[in-house]
mmCIF file of C-alpha atoms and ligand atoms in Angstrom:
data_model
loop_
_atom_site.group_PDB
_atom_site.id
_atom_site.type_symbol
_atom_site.label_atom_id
_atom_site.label_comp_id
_atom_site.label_asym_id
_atom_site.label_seq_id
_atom_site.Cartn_x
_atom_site.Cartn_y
_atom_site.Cartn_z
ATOM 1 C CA UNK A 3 50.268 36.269 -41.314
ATOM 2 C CA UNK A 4 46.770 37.912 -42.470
ATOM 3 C CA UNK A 5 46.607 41.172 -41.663
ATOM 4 C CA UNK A 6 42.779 42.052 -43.028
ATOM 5 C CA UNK A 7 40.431 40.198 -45.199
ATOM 6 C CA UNK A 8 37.271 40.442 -46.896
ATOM 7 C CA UNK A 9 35.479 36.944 -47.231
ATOM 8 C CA UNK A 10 32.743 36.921 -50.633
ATOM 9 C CA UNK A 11 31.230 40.199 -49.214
ATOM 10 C CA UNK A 12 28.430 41.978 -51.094
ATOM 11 C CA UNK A 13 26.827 45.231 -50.189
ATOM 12 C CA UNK A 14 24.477 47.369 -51.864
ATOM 13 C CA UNK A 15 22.987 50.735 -51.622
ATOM 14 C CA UNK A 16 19.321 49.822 -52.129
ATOM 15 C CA UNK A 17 18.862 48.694 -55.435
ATOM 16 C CA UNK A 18 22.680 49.305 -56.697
ATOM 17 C CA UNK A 19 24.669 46.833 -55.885
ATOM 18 C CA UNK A 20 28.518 47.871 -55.343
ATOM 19 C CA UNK A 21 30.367 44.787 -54.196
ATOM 20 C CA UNK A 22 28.593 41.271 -55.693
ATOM 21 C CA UNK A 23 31.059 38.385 -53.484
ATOM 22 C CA UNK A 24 34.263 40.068 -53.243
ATOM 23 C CA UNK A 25 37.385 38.370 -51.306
ATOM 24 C CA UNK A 26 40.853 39.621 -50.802
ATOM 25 C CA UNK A 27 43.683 38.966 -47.933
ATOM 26 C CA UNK A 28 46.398 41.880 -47.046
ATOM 27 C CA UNK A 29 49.282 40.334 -44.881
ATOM 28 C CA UNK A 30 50.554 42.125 -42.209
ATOM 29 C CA UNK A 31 53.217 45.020 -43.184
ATOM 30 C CA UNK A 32 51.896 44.719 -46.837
ATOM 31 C CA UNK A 33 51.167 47.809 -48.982
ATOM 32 C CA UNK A 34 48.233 46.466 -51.567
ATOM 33 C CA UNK A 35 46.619 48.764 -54.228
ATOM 34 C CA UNK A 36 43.413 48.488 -55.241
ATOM 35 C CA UNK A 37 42.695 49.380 -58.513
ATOM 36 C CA UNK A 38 39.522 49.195 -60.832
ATOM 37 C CA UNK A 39 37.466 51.357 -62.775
ATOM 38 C CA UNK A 40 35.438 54.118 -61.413
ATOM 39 C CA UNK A 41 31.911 52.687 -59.928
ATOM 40 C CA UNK A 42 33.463 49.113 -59.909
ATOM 41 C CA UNK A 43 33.605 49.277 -55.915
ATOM 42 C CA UNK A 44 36.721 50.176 -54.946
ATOM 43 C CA UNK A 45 35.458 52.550 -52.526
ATOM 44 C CA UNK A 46 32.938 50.541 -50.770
ATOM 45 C CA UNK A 47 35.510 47.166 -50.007
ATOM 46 C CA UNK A 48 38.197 50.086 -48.211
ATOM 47 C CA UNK A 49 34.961 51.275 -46.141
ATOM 48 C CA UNK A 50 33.538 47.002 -45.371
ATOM 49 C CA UNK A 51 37.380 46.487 -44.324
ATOM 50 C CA UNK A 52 37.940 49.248 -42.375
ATOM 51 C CA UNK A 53 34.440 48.809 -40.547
ATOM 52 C CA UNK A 54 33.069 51.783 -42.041
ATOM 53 C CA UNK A 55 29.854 50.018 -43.880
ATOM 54 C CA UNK A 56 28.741 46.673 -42.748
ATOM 55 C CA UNK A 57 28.543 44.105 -45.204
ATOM 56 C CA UNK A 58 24.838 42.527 -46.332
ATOM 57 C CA UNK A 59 26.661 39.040 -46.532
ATOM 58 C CA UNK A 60 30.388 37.298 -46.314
ATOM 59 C CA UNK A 61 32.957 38.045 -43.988
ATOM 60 C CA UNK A 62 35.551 41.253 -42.701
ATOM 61 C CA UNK A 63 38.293 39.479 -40.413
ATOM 62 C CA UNK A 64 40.409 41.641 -38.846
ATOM 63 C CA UNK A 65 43.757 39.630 -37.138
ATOM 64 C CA UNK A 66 41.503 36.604 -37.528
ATOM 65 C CA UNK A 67 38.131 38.404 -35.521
ATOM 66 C CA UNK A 68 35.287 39.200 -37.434
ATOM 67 C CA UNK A 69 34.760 42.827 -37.706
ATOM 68 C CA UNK A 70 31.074 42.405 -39.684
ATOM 69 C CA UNK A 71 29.728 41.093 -36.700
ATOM 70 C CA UNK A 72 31.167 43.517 -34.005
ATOM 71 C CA UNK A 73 28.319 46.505 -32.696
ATOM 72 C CA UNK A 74 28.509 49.962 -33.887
ATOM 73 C CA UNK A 75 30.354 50.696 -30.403
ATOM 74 C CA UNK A 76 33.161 48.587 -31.092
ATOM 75 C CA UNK A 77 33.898 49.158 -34.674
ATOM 76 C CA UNK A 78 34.080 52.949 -33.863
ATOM 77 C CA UNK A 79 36.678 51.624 -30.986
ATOM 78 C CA UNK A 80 38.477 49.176 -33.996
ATOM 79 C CA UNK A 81 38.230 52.291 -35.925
ATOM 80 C CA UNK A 82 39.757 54.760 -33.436
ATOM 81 C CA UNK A 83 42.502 52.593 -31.735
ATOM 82 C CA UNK A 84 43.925 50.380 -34.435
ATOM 83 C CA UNK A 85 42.971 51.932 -37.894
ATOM 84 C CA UNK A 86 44.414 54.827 -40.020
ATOM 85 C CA UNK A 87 42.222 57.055 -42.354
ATOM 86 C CA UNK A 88 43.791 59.103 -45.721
ATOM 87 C CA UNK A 89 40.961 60.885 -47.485
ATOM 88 C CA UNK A 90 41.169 62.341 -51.376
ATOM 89 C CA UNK A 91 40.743 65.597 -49.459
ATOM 90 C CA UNK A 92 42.944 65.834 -46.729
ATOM 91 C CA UNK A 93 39.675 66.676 -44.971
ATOM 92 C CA UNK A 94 41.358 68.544 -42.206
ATOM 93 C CA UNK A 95 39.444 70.834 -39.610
ATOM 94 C CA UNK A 96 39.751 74.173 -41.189
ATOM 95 C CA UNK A 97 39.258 75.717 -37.129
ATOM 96 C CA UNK A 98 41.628 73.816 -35.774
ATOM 97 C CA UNK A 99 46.126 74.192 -36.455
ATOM 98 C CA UNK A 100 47.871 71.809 -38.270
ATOM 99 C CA UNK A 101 49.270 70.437 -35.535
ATOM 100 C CA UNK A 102 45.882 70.221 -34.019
ATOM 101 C CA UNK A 103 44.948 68.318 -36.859
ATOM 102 C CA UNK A 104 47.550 65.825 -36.486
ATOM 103 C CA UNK A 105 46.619 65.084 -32.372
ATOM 104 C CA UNK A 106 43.291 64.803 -33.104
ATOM 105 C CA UNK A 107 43.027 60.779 -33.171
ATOM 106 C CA UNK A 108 45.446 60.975 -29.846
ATOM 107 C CA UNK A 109 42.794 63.006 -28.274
ATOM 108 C CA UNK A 110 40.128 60.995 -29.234
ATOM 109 C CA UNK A 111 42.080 58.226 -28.101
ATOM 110 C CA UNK A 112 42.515 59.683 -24.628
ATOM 111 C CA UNK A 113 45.963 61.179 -24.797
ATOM 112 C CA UNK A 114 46.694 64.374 -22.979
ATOM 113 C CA UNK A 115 46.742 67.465 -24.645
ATOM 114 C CA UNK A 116 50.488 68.374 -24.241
ATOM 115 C CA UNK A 117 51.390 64.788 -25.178
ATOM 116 C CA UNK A 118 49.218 64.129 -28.345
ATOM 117 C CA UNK A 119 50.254 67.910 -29.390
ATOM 118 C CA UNK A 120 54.492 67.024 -28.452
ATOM 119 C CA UNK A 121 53.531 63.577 -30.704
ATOM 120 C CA UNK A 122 52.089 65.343 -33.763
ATOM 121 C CA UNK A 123 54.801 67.819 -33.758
ATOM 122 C CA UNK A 124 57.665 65.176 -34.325
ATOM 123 C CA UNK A 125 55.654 64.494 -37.601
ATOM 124 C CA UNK A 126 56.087 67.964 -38.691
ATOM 125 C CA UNK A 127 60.096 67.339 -39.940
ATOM 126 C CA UNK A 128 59.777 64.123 -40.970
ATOM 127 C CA UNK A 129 57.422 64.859 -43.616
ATOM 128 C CA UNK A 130 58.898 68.224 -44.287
ATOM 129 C CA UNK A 131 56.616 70.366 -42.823
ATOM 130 C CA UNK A 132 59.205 72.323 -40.187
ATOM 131 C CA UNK A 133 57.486 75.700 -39.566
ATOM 132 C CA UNK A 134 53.646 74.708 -40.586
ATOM 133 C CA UNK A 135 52.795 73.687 -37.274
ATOM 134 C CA UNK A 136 50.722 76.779 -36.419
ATOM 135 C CA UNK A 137 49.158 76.861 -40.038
ATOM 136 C CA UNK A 138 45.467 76.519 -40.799
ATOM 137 C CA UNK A 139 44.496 74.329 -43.428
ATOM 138 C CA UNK A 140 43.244 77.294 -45.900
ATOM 139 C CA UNK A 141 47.215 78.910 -45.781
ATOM 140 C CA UNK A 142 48.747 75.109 -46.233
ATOM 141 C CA UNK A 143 48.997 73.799 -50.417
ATOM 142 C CA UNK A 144 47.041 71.055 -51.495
ATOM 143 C CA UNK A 145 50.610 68.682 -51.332
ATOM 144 C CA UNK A 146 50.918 70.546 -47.642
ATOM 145 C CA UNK A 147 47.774 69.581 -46.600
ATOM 146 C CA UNK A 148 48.224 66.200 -47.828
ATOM 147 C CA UNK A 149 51.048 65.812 -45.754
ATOM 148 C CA UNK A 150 49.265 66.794 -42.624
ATOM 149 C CA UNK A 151 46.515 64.590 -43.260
ATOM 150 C CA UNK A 152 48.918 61.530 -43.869
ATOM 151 C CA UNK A 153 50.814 62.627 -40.490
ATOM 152 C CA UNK A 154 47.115 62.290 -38.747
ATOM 153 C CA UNK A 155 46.337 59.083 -40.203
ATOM 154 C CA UNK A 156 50.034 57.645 -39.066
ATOM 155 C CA UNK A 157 50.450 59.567 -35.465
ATOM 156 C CA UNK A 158 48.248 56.621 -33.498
ATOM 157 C CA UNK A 159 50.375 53.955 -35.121
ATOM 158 C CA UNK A 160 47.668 52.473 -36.702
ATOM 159 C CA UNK A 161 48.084 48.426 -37.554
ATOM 160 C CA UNK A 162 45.965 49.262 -40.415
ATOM 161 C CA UNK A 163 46.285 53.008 -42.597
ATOM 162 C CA UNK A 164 43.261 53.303 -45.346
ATOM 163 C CA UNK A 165 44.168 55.606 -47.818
ATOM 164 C CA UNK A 166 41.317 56.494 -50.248
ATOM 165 C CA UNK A 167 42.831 57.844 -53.785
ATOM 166 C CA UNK A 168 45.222 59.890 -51.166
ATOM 167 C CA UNK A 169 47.273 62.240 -53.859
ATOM 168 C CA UNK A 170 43.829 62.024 -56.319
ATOM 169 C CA UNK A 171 43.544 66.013 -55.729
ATOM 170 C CA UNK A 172 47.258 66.440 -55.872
ATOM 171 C CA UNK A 173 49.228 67.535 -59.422
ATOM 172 C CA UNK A 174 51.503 64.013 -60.112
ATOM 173 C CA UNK A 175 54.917 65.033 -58.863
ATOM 174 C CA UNK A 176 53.147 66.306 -55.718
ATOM 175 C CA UNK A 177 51.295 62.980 -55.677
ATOM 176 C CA UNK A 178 54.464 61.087 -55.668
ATOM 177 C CA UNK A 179 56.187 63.132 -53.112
ATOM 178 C CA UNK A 180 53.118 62.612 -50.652
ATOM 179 C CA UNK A 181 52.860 58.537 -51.697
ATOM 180 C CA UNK A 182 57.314 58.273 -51.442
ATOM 181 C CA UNK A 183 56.442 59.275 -47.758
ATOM 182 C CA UNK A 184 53.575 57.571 -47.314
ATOM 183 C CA UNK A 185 55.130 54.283 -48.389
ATOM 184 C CA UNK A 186 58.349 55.212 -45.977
ATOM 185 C CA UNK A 187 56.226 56.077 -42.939
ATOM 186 C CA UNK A 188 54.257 52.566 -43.483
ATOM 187 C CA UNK A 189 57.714 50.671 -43.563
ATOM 188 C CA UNK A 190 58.911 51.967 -40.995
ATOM 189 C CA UNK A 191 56.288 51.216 -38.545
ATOM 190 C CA UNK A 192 55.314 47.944 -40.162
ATOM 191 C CA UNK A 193 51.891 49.242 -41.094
ATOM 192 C CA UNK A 194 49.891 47.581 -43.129
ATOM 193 C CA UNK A 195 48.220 50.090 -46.313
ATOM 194 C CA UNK A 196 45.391 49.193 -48.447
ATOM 195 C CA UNK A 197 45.335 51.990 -50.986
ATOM 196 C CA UNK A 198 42.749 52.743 -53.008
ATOM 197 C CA UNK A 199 44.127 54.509 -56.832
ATOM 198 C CA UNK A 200 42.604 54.555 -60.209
ATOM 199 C CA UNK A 201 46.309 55.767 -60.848
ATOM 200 C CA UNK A 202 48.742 53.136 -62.423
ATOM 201 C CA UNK A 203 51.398 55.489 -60.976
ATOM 202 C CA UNK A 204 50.683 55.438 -57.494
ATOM 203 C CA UNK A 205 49.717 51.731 -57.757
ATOM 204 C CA UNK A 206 53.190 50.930 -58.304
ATOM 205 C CA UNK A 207 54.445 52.060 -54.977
ATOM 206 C CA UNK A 208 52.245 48.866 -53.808
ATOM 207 C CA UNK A 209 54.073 45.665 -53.000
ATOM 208 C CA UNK A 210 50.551 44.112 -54.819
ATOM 209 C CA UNK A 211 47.627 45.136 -57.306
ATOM 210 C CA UNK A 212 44.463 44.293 -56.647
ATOM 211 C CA UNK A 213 42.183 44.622 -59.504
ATOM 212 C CA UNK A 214 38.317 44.882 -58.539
ATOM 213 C CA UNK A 215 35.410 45.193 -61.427
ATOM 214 C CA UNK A 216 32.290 44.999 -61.085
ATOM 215 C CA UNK A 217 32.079 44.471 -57.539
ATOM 216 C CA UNK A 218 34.028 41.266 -57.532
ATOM 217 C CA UNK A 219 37.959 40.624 -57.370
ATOM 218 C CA UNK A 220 39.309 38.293 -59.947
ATOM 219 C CA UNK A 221 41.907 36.468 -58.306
ATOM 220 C CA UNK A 222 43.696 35.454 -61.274
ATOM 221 C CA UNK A 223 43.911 38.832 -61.672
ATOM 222 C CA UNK A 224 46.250 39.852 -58.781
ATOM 223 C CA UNK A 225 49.569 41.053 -60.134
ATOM 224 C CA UNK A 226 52.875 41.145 -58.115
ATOM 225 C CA UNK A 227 54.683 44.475 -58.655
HETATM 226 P P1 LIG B 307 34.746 53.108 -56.896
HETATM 227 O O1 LIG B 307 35.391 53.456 -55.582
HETATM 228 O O2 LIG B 307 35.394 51.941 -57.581
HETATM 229 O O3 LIG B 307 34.620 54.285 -57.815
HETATM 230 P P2 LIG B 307 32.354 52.873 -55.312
HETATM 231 O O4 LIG B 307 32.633 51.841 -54.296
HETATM 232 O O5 LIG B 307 32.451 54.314 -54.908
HETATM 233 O O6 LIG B 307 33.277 52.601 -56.573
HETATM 234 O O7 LIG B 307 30.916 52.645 -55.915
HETATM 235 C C1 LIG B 307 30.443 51.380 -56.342
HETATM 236 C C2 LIG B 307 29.003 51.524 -56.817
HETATM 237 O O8 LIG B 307 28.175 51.924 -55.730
HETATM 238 C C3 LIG B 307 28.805 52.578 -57.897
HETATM 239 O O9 LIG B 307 27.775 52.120 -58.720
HETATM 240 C C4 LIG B 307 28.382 53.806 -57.091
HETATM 241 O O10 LIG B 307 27.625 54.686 -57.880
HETATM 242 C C5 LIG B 307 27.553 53.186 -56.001
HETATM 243 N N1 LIG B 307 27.598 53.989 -54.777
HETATM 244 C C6 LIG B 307 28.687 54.324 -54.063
HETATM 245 N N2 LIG B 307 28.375 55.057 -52.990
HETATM 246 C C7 LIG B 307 27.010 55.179 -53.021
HETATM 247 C C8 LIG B 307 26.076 55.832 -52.176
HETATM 248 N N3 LIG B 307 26.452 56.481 -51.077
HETATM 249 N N4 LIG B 307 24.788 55.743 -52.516
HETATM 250 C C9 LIG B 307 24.388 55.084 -53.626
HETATM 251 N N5 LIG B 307 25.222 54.448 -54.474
HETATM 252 C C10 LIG B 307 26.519 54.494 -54.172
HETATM 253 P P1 LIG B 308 35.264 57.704 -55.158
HETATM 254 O O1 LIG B 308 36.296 58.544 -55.849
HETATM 255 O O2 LIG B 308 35.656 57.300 -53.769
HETATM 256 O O3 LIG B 308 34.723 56.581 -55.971
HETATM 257 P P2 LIG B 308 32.865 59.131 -55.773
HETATM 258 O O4 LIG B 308 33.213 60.452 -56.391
HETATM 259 O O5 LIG B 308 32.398 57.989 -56.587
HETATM 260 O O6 LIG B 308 34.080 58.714 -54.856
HETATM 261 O O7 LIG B 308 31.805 59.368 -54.636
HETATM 262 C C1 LIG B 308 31.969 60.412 -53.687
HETATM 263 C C2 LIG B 308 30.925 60.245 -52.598
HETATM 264 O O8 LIG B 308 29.627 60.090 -53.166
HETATM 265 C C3 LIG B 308 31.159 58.994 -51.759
HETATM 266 O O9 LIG B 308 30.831 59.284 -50.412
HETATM 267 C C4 LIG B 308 30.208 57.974 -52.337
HETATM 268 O O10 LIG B 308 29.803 57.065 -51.323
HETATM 269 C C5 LIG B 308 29.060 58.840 -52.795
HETATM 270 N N1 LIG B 308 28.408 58.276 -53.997
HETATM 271 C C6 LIG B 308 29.011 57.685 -55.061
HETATM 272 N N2 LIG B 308 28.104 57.270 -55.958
HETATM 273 C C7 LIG B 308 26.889 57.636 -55.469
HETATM 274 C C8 LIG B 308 25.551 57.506 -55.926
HETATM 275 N N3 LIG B 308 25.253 56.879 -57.085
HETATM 276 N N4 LIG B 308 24.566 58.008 -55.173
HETATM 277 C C9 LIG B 308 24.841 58.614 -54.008
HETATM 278 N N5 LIG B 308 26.076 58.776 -53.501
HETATM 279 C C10 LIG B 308 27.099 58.288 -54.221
#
């Protein structure tokens, strides 16, 4: 079944236009790369999927309900309750602990403090992270950090985790480490992953490659890896 899918959507900013009729289908538990050179879009189709930008035309269908149409209010609730974010840079609240970090999208979902911070703990081990609870995010490594923000974007058990160039700030074998967990963590939970990479070598942890340029996706260009 279809998890997500983008129907011949083009947006621009202004006068630029990033996506020109663009149309791809993720099924449900699949882990699909999207690759492309830089400026060709790749970007802007994650944030028209994941309700981030609206679309100027064509479709976002999320379980078969169109997200393009939805108000602000309730792609912020689509956003909050079923989605997943990974950033290039972890992006983590530099104020706030590690753990902290990790409850935030349980708190903002309405989860008690005690119980969203007992839930972001059990994330700690399983991506090796024992003892960096109490960390902020300046004393954690960039591969650390990573970690913590992957453990945030996975502790609401999203249906859908976004993951925008997620190890792009991270040296390659620390990359790998982060995507082996990320692509374990996803399994596991039957999450579906659209991954943005201009990196061949985290593309192949995807079950699928899809290749945008120019603002458009060539289907005949989809590769099963
Ligand atoms: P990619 O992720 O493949 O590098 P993007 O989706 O980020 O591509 O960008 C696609 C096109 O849209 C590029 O020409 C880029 O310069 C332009 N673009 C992206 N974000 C903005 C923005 N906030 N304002 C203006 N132009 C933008
Ligand atoms: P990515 O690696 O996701 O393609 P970029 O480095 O292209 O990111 O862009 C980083 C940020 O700058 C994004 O928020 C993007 O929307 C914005 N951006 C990209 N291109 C432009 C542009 N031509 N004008 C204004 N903002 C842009």
């Amino acid at each position: 079944t279809i998890a997500i899918e983008a129907r011949d959507v083009a947006f621009s900013f202004g006068q630029t236009p990033a996506l020109r009729g663009a149309s791809i289908a993720v099924d449900a538990g699949e882990i699909v790369a999207v690759t492309g050179p830089s400026g060709s879009g790749k970007s802007t189709l994650l944030h028209c999927l994941a309700g981030i930008l609206v679309p100027d035309s064509g479709e976002i269908l999320f379980g078969g309900v169109r997200v393009d149409s939805m108000t602000e209010t309730q792609r912020s609730s689509l956003r909050r309750d079923r989605f997943g974010f990974v950033f290039q840079f972890g992006q983590l609240v530099p104020e706030l602990t590690a753990a902290e970090n990790v409850a935030l999208p349980l708190l903002f979902g309405g989860v008690r403090r005690a119980e969203a911070l007992r839930k972001a703990h059990s994330w700690f081990a399983r991506l090796g992270l024992e003892g960096m609870e109490q960390r902020r995010s300046g004393e954690l490594s960039g591969g650390q950090a990573q970690r913590v923000a992957l453990a945030r974007g996975l502790v609401a058990g999203p249906e859908v985790l976004f993951a925008d160039e997620p190890t792009g700030a991270l040296d390659s074998l620390t990359g790998e480490h982060v995507m082996d967990l990320l692509v374990d963590a996803a399994r596991a939970q039957g999450t579906t992953v659209i991954l943005v990479t201009h990196e061949p070598r985290v593309a192949a942890y995807a079950d699928r490659e899809i290749i945008v340029r120019d603002g458009r996706v060539n289907a005949l260009e989809r590769i099963a890896s």
